[in-house]
Amino acid sequence: MRTQYCGALNTSFIDQQVTLCGWVDRRRDHGGVIFIDLRDRDGVVQVVFDPDAAENFKIADKVRSEYVLRVQGRVRARSEATINPNMATGEVEVYGLEVEILNSAETPPFPLHDTTVGEDVRLRYRYVDLRRQDMQERLRFRSRVTTAIRNYLDDNGFLDIETPILTRATPEGARDYLVPSRTHEGKFFALPQSPQLFKQLLMVSGFDRYYQIAKCFRDEDLRADRQPEFTQIDIETSFMDEEQIMAVTEGMIRQLFSRLKGVELGEFPRMPYAEAMQTYGSDKPDLRIPLQLTEIKDLLKDIDFKVFAGPANDPKCRVTALKVSGGASISRKQIDEYTKFVGIYGARGLAWIKVNELEKGVEGLQSPIIKFLGDEVTLQIMERTGAANGDIVFFGADKSKVVTEALGALRCKLGEDLDLYTCDWAPLWVVDFPMFEETDDGSLTSLHHPFTAPSCAADELRANPAAALSRAYDMVLNGCELGGGSIRIHQKPMQQAVFEVLGIDTAEQREKFGFLLDALQYGAPPHGGLAFGLDRLIMLMTGAHSIRDVIAFPKTQSAACVMTDAPGAVATEQLRELNIRLKKKEPVA
Ligand code: ASP
């Protein structure tokens, strides 16, 4: 139907006759001459109709925003005065010779150029929202990324193999989405939280290098950067150790950034998990921010001030300082805001010291807590943190988890609020994770997933599971976990040892993972892999603020689709076939 895309036109087409198809972006009537900005996926070009083209002028006069047109015309140069430098096609316009209305359109539910439209209405009319230039650009960029990924992995010998969507529970630490089975009464499929076990089985089958751009489903309470249904770049290899896996996947990310963004990321540094938590208060430290946490527990053991001395003498607690260079200008009001902010993480307060004139000793400091700390300890803290005039030091004293999370989050918030970033991109690998973490009831759960190999032998693991490290690795970029993976367990006794530590008894092991334990007995090779979150990667690369802005049809925060109105009720007949009866909702008293 067309000869060119609107957005492709430039001065090299001058005097050529072209046929364009697209949407009316804007229509203006300038004293008898009608200007139509015609838009397609490549961009916008101005089409001019004057009354000389009588019939066509009448049609052009009728069209409104978002009508679908087919236009024939001649490309001509714009006069010097009418060149539009803000438009890619701004040096030319099309003199319209013929126009055909392919479809009319209702007034759009919101003006496409309005950037203040609420997300709810955008999602309800997503097909209109996706016409907007930024959405078009992001989804095109996403397509370029997935193409580049496929090419890279293909060049490196990886095979693209699909795995089932209707499957059994795959433990990645979230709730499953369940699908009732009609043919097996009372039984349910689970949608995969990831293709983890299938990709491991593909290694047992000898495929050696697998990848898949896979949909994963996790029924979680949603935070800003989560979706119930999301996409992973899922990778698994055999006969490679962690160094080789990290090298090949790091190479992929480096190449993506280099080719698609012109950014050279360089070699990624490595950081042990313990150091990340200790120094940055996060297992995904944002290394663009130059702030670090300083332990001061030893300095506070003997003071009278219970708020600090209590945690300082409790092995389950941390007492930590966060120095912010130049932070003395933070107002009391802002400090109150930050106090509320750390409260989200369970911190019961946020003590601080401002450094005005350090040469005057404690006289030169400003803080409500110095009188409780005593002069000597205060100055020791100043020395340990390296505080200088103009700085502020914040404090956290509580259970280790609370202090780590609160100050880790505060560190990032300060980095953002005060624009402390020292570079645009800060990638790293976090390594040496613990195998397990303690849950609130004191039992152990896997930090990654139960198929992750420990770096010790099975006996050692059983003897002291809390101290065991895993062979897992996470790739972190700008404070976001881009991807994570591990070397897997490939021998049955070790897999059983891990299940035991997790409190999964033999019967449950058989019931849930019998197929995996069996497979490990039929010649499972050493293997490992990882998965990247594609949506988050695109979000970072495009600078989008929400993960929903890089997904064509995302779910809302409450895990619904307002466009299709899913999830929806189903007919009683369908439920009957599935042998499901819905309980009547209790009336609200
Ligand atoms: N299956 C893991 C996940 O979804 C990634 C991996 O270990 O490969 O987080």
Coordinates of C-alpha atoms and ligand atoms in Angstrom, one line a residue, residues 171-172 193-197 199-200 216 218 230 232-236 448-449 452 473 481 483-486 488 528-532, ligand 1:
P171 CA 10.6 -23.2 43.7
E172 CA 12.1 -19.7 43.1
Q193 CA 8.4 -19.3 38.1
S194 CA 11.4 -20.0 35.8
P195 CA 12.4 -22.8 33.5
Q196 CA 15.1 -23.8 36.1
L197 CA 14.5 -27.6 36.3
K199 CA 17.0 -26.3 31.6
Q200 CA 18.9 -28.5 34.0
C216 CA 8.1 -16.6 34.0
R218 CA 5.4 -15.3 40.1
F230 CA 7.9 -11.2 33.2
Q232 CA 14.0 -13.8 31.4
I233 CA 16.9 -14.4 29.2
D234 CA 17.5 -17.9 30.6
I235 CA 20.8 -19.6 30.0
E236 CA 22.4 -22.9 31.0
H448 CA 19.0 -18.5 45.5
H449 CA 17.1 -21.8 44.9
T452 CA 22.5 -24.2 43.7
Y473 CA 26.8 -15.1 41.2
E481 CA 20.0 -7.1 40.0
G483 CA 20.7 -11.4 36.5
G484 CA 21.6 -14.2 38.8
G485 CA 22.7 -17.8 38.6
S486 CA 24.9 -20.5 39.9
R488 CA 24.1 -26.4 40.0
G528 CA 25.4 -24.1 35.6
G529 CA 23.8 -21.0 34.2
L530 CA 22.0 -17.9 35.0
A531 CA 19.0 -15.8 34.0
F532 CA 18.7 -12.1 33.3
Ligands
ASP1 N1 16.3 -19.8 37.8 C1 16.9 -18.7 38.4 C2 16.0 -17.5 38.6 O1 15.0 -17.4 38.0 C3 18.1 -18.2 37.6 C4 19.2 -19.2 37.5 O2 19.6 -19.8 38.5 O3 19.5 -19.5 36.4 O4 16.3 -16.6 39.4

